[in-house]
Coordinates of N, CA and C in Angstrom, one line a residue:
X242 N 77.1 98.2 113.2 CA 75.8 99.5 112.8 C 77.6 100.6 112.3
X243 N 76.8 100.6 111.1 CA 77.8 102.0 110.7 C 77.7 103.4 110.6
X244 N 78.6 103.9 111.4 CA 79.4 105.9 111.9 C 79.9 105.8 111.0
X245 N 79.6 107.0 110.5 CA 80.4 108.3 110.1 C 80.6 109.7 110.7
X246 N 81.7 109.8 110.6 CA 81.4 111.0 111.6 C 82.5 111.8 111.4
X247 N 82.4 113.6 110.9 CA 83.0 114.6 110.5 C 83.7 115.3 111.6
X248 N 84.6 115.8 111.0 CA 85.1 116.6 112.6 C 86.2 118.1 110.9
X249 N 86.3 119.4 111.7 CA 87.2 120.0 111.4 C 87.6 120.9 110.7
X250 N 86.0 121.3 111.0 CA 84.5 122.0 110.8 C 85.3 123.8 111.2
X251 N 84.5 125.0 110.9 CA 84.9 125.5 112.0 C 84.6 127.3 111.5
X252 N 85.4 128.0 112.2 CA 85.6 129.5 111.4 C 87.1 130.2 110.6
X253 N 87.1 130.7 109.7 CA 88.0 130.8 109.5 C 87.9 132.5 108.0
X254 N 88.4 132.7 108.4 CA 89.1 134.6 106.9 C 88.9 133.5 105.6
X255 N 88.0 134.8 105.2 CA 88.3 134.5 103.2 C 89.9 134.3 103.0
X256 N 89.8 133.2 102.3 CA 90.9 133.5 102.2 C 91.8 132.5 102.3
X257 N 91.6 131.7 103.3 CA 91.9 130.9 104.5 C 91.7 129.6 103.7
X258 N 92.2 128.6 105.2 CA 91.3 127.1 105.2 C 91.7 125.8 105.8
X259 N 91.3 125.3 105.5 CA 90.6 124.1 106.5 C 90.7 122.6 105.9
X260 N 90.6 121.8 107.2 CA 90.5 120.4 106.6 C 90.0 119.7 107.7
X261 N 88.9 119.1 106.5 CA 88.0 118.2 106.9 C 88.4 117.2 106.9
X262 N 87.6 115.7 107.8 CA 88.1 114.5 107.9 C 86.8 113.9 108.0
X263 N 86.8 112.4 107.9 CA 85.8 111.8 108.3 C 86.0 110.4 108.3
X264 N 85.5 110.5 109.7 CA 86.0 108.6 109.8 C 85.2 107.7 109.7
X265 N 85.4 106.6 110.0 CA 84.3 105.2 109.6 C 84.1 104.6 110.4
X266 N 83.2 103.1 110.0 CA 83.1 102.1 111.2 C 82.3 101.6 111.1
X267 N 82.5 100.0 111.3 CA 81.6 99.5 110.4 C 80.9 98.9 109.6
X268 N 81.9 99.6 108.5 CA 82.2 99.0 106.7 C 83.6 99.1 107.0
X269 N 83.3 98.4 105.4 CA 85.0 98.1 104.9 C 85.0 99.9 104.0
X270 N 85.7 100.2 104.4 CA 85.5 101.7 103.8 C 86.9 102.0 102.2
X271 N 87.2 100.6 101.6 CA 88.1 101.0 100.9 C 86.7 100.5 99.4
X272 N 85.9 99.4 100.2 CA 84.7 99.0 99.6 C 84.1 100.2 98.6
X273 N 84.0 101.4 99.3 CA 82.7 102.4 99.3 C 83.2 103.6 98.6
X274 N 83.1 104.6 97.8 CA 82.9 105.9 96.9 C 82.3 106.9 98.3
X275 N 83.3 106.9 98.4 CA 83.4 108.4 99.7 C 82.9 109.0 99.2
X276 N 82.2 110.5 99.9 CA 82.3 112.2 98.7 C 82.1 113.3 100.4
X277 N 81.8 114.7 99.5 CA 81.4 115.0 100.6 C 80.5 116.4 99.7
X278 N 80.0 116.8 101.0 CA 78.4 117.1 100.4 C 78.4 118.5 101.5
X279 N 77.4 119.6 100.9 CA 77.4 121.4 101.9 C 76.0 121.4 101.5
X280 N 75.6 121.7 102.6 CA 74.2 122.5 103.0 C 73.5 123.7 103.5
X281 N 73.6 124.9 103.0 CA 73.1 126.0 103.4 C 71.8 126.1 103.1
X282 N 71.9 126.9 104.7 CA 70.5 127.7 105.4 C 70.2 127.7 103.8
X283 N 68.9 127.5 103.5 CA 67.7 127.2 102.7 C 68.3 127.5 101.3
X284 N 69.4 126.3 101.6 CA 68.8 125.8 100.2 C 70.1 124.0 100.1
X285 N 69.3 123.5 98.9 CA 70.2 122.1 98.9 C 71.3 121.3 99.1
X286 N 70.9 120.0 99.5 CA 72.2 119.9 100.4 C 72.8 119.2 98.7
X287 N 74.8 119.8 98.9 CA 74.3 119.5 97.5 C 75.5 118.9 97.6
X288 N 76.5 117.6 96.7 CA 77.6 117.3 96.1 C 79.2 118.5 95.6
X289 N 79.6 118.1 96.7 CA 81.2 118.8 95.9 C 82.4 118.5 95.6
X290 N 82.1 117.2 96.1 CA 83.5 116.3 95.4 C 83.0 114.6 96.3
X291 N 83.7 114.2 95.2 CA 83.3 112.6 95.3 C 84.8 111.4 94.8
X292 N 84.8 110.3 95.9 CA 86.1 109.6 95.4 C 86.1 108.4 95.3
X293 N 86.4 107.7 94.3 CA 86.7 106.4 94.6 C 87.2 105.4 95.7
X294 N 86.9 103.3 95.3 CA 87.4 103.1 97.2 C 89.0 103.6 96.9
X295 N 89.5 103.3 95.7 CA 90.9 102.8 95.5 C 91.2 104.1 95.7
X296 N 90.9 105.5 95.0 CA 91.0 107.2 94.5 C 91.8 106.9 93.3
X297 N 91.0 105.8 92.5 CA 91.3 106.1 91.1 C 90.6 107.1 90.4
X298 N 89.5 107.3 90.8 CA 88.6 107.8 89.9 C 88.3 110.2 91.7
X299 N 87.8 111.1 90.7 CA 87.3 111.4 92.1 C 86.3 112.8 90.4
X300 N 85.4 113.4 91.5 CA 84.5 114.2 91.1 C 84.9 115.8 92.5
X301 N 84.7 116.8 91.2 CA 84.6 118.4 92.0 C 83.1 119.2 91.8
X302 N 83.2 119.1 92.1 CA 82.1 121.1 91.4 C 82.4 121.9 91.1
X303 N 81.9 122.1 89.8 CA 82.3 123.4 90.0 C 83.5 124.6 90.8
X304 N 82.3 124.4 91.6 CA 82.5 125.7 92.4 C 83.5 125.4 93.3
X305 N 84.7 124.2 93.9 CA 85.0 124.3 94.3 C 86.8 123.5 93.6
X306 N 85.8 123.5 92.0 CA 87.6 123.1 91.5 C 88.6 124.0 91.4
X307 N 89.7 123.1 91.6 CA 91.0 124.0 92.6 C 91.3 124.5 93.3
X308 N 90.4 124.2 94.2 CA 90.2 125.3 95.6 C 90.9 124.3 96.9
X309 N 89.6 123.8 96.4 CA 89.5 122.2 96.9 C 90.3 120.7 96.8
X310 N 90.4 119.6 98.1 CA 91.3 118.3 96.9 C 90.7 117.5 98.0
X311 N 89.9 116.8 97.0 CA 89.6 115.2 98.4 C 90.8 114.2 98.3
X312 N 90.9 113.4 99.2 CA 92.2 112.1 99.4 C 91.0 111.2 100.8
X313 N 92.0 110.4 100.6 CA 91.6 109.5 101.6 C 92.5 108.3 102.3
X314 N 92.3 108.1 103.2 CA 93.9 107.3 103.6 C 92.9 105.9 104.6
X315 N 93.1 104.4 103.1 CA 91.9 103.5 103.5 C 92.6 102.8 104.6
X316 N 94.4 102.6 104.6 CA 94.5 102.3 106.1 C 93.8 102.5 107.1
X317 N 93.4 103.7 106.8 CA 92.8 104.4 108.8 C 90.8 104.9 108.4
X318 N 91.3 103.8 107.7 CA 89.4 104.0 106.8 C 88.9 106.1 106.7
X319 N 90.1 106.5 106.3 CA 89.4 108.4 107.0 C 89.2 108.9 105.3
X320 N 88.3 109.5 105.3 CA 88.3 110.4 104.0 C 89.0 111.9 104.7
X321 N 89.4 112.5 103.8 CA 89.3 114.1 104.1 C 89.3 114.9 102.4
X322 N 89.0 116.5 102.8 CA 89.1 117.6 102.6 C 89.1 118.1 102.7
X323 N 90.7 119.5 101.8 CA 90.9 120.2 102.1 C 90.8 121.8 101.4
X324 N 90.4 122.0 102.0 CA 89.7 123.5 101.1 C 90.8 124.8 101.7
X325 N 91.3 124.7 100.4 CA 91.7 126.5 100.6 C 91.0 127.7 99.8
X326 N 92.1 128.6 100.2 CA 91.1 129.6 99.1 C 89.8 129.9 99.6
X327 N 89.1 130.0 100.7 CA 87.9 129.7 100.8 C 87.0 131.5 101.3
X328 N 85.9 131.3 100.6 CA 85.0 132.3 99.8 C 83.4 132.0 101.0
X329 N 83.3 133.4 101.0 CA 81.7 133.8 102.4 C 80.8 132.1 101.9
X330 N 80.9 132.3 100.1 CA 79.8 131.5 100.5 C 79.7 130.1 100.2
X331 N 81.5 130.5 101.0 CA 81.5 128.2 101.5 C 81.1 128.1 102.5
X332 N 80.5 129.2 103.0 CA 79.9 128.6 104.9 C 78.5 127.8 103.7
X333 N 78.5 126.8 105.5 CA 77.5 126.1 105.1 C 77.7 125.0 106.0
X334 N 76.8 123.9 106.3 CA 77.0 122.9 106.9 C 77.6 121.9 105.8
X335 N 78.8 120.9 106.6 CA 79.5 120.0 105.4 C 79.1 118.3 106.0
X336 N 79.0 117.5 104.8 CA 78.4 116.2 105.3 C 80.0 115.5 104.5
X337 N 79.6 114.5 104.9 CA 80.4 113.1 104.6 C 79.4 112.6 104.0
X338 N 79.3 111.0 103.3 CA 79.3 110.2 103.1 C 79.9 108.9 102.5
X339 N 79.1 107.7 102.5 CA 79.7 106.5 101.9 C 78.3 105.8 100.9
X340 N 79.1 105.2 99.6 CA 78.4 105.0 98.6 C 78.4 103.8 98.8
X341 N 77.8 103.3 98.5 CA 78.8 101.1 97.9 C 77.6 101.4 95.9
X342 N 79.0 101.6 95.3 CA 79.6 101.3 94.3 C 78.6 101.0 92.9
X343 N 78.2 101.3 92.6 CA 76.6 100.5 91.4 C 77.1 101.8 90.0
X344 N 77.0 101.1 89.2 CA 76.5 101.7 87.7 C 77.2 102.7 87.6
X345 N 77.5 102.9 86.6 CA 77.9 104.4 85.9 C 78.2 105.5 85.3
X346 N 77.5 106.4 87.0 CA 77.2 107.7 86.8 C 77.5 108.7 87.3
X347 N 79.0 107.8 87.5 CA 79.9 108.9 88.1 C 80.4 110.5 87.0
X348 N 79.8 111.7 88.3 CA 80.1 112.5 88.2 C 78.2 113.9 88.1
X349 N 78.1 112.3 87.6 CA 76.0 112.9 87.9 C 75.0 112.7 89.3
X350 N 76.1 111.8 90.5 CA 76.0 111.7 91.8 C 75.2 112.6 93.0
X351 N 74.6 111.8 92.9 CA 73.7 113.1 94.5 C 73.7 112.3 95.6
X352 N 72.3 113.5 96.7 CA 72.3 112.6 97.6 C 71.9 111.3 97.8
X353 N 71.1 110.9 96.9 CA 70.1 109.6 96.8 C 70.8 109.0 96.4
X354 N 71.8 109.5 96.2 CA 72.8 107.2 95.1 C 73.2 107.2 96.2
X355 N 73.5 107.8 98.0 CA 75.0 107.8 99.3 C 74.4 107.0 100.0
X356 N 74.7 105.8 100.6 CA 74.4 105.1 101.9 C 74.0 104.8 103.2
X357 N 75.0 105.8 103.7 CA 75.4 106.3 104.9 C 76.0 107.8 105.0
X358 N 75.5 108.2 106.0 CA 75.3 109.4 105.8 C 76.4 110.4 108.0
X359 N 76.8 110.6 107.8 CA 77.6 112.0 109.0 C 76.3 113.1 109.4
X360 N 76.5 113.8 110.8 CA 76.1 114.6 111.6 C 76.4 116.1 110.7
X361 N 77.2 115.7 110.1 CA 77.7 117.5 109.2 C 79.0 118.2 110.4
X362 N 80.0 119.1 109.8 CA 80.5 119.7 110.0 C 80.6 121.1 109.9
X363 N 80.3 122.4 110.7 CA 79.9 123.9 109.9 C 81.3 124.5 109.8
X364 N 81.0 125.3 108.6 CA 82.6 125.8 108.4 C 81.3 127.4 107.6
X365 N 82.1 127.8 108.3 CA 82.1 129.3 108.3 C 83.1 130.4 107.6
X366 N 82.6 131.0 106.8 CA 83.8 131.8 105.8 C 83.3 133.1 106.4
X367 N 84.0 134.2 106.8 CA 83.7 135.2 107.4 C 84.8 136.0 105.9
X368 N 83.5 137.0 105.7 CA 84.3 138.1 104.9 C 85.6 139.2 105.7

């Protein structure tokens, strides 16, 4: 059974930093593209960053480029998201997801393209 578990969310002031972690079990981690999504109240879940299995490729949404960094440690089956210069508009539930690589739509992946999801971790940025 595949499990995906996020951690590291919390309350932070604008301009601060947080690092999210995502651990997985039940899958061969290096074989999966891993991604971070977020969903604010009343909004759709959006992809903010994802990374290929051996970290050869990454994607960042325009809204987080230059502030967030995605990384992975395949030896630890763990995905990270370093979030710097946080803004109140970054407030959302953040989800980790795993995707079996297929197709050539890198840069246009959405929720439908990911196979396994965590329960999310809340990030709240105060102004």
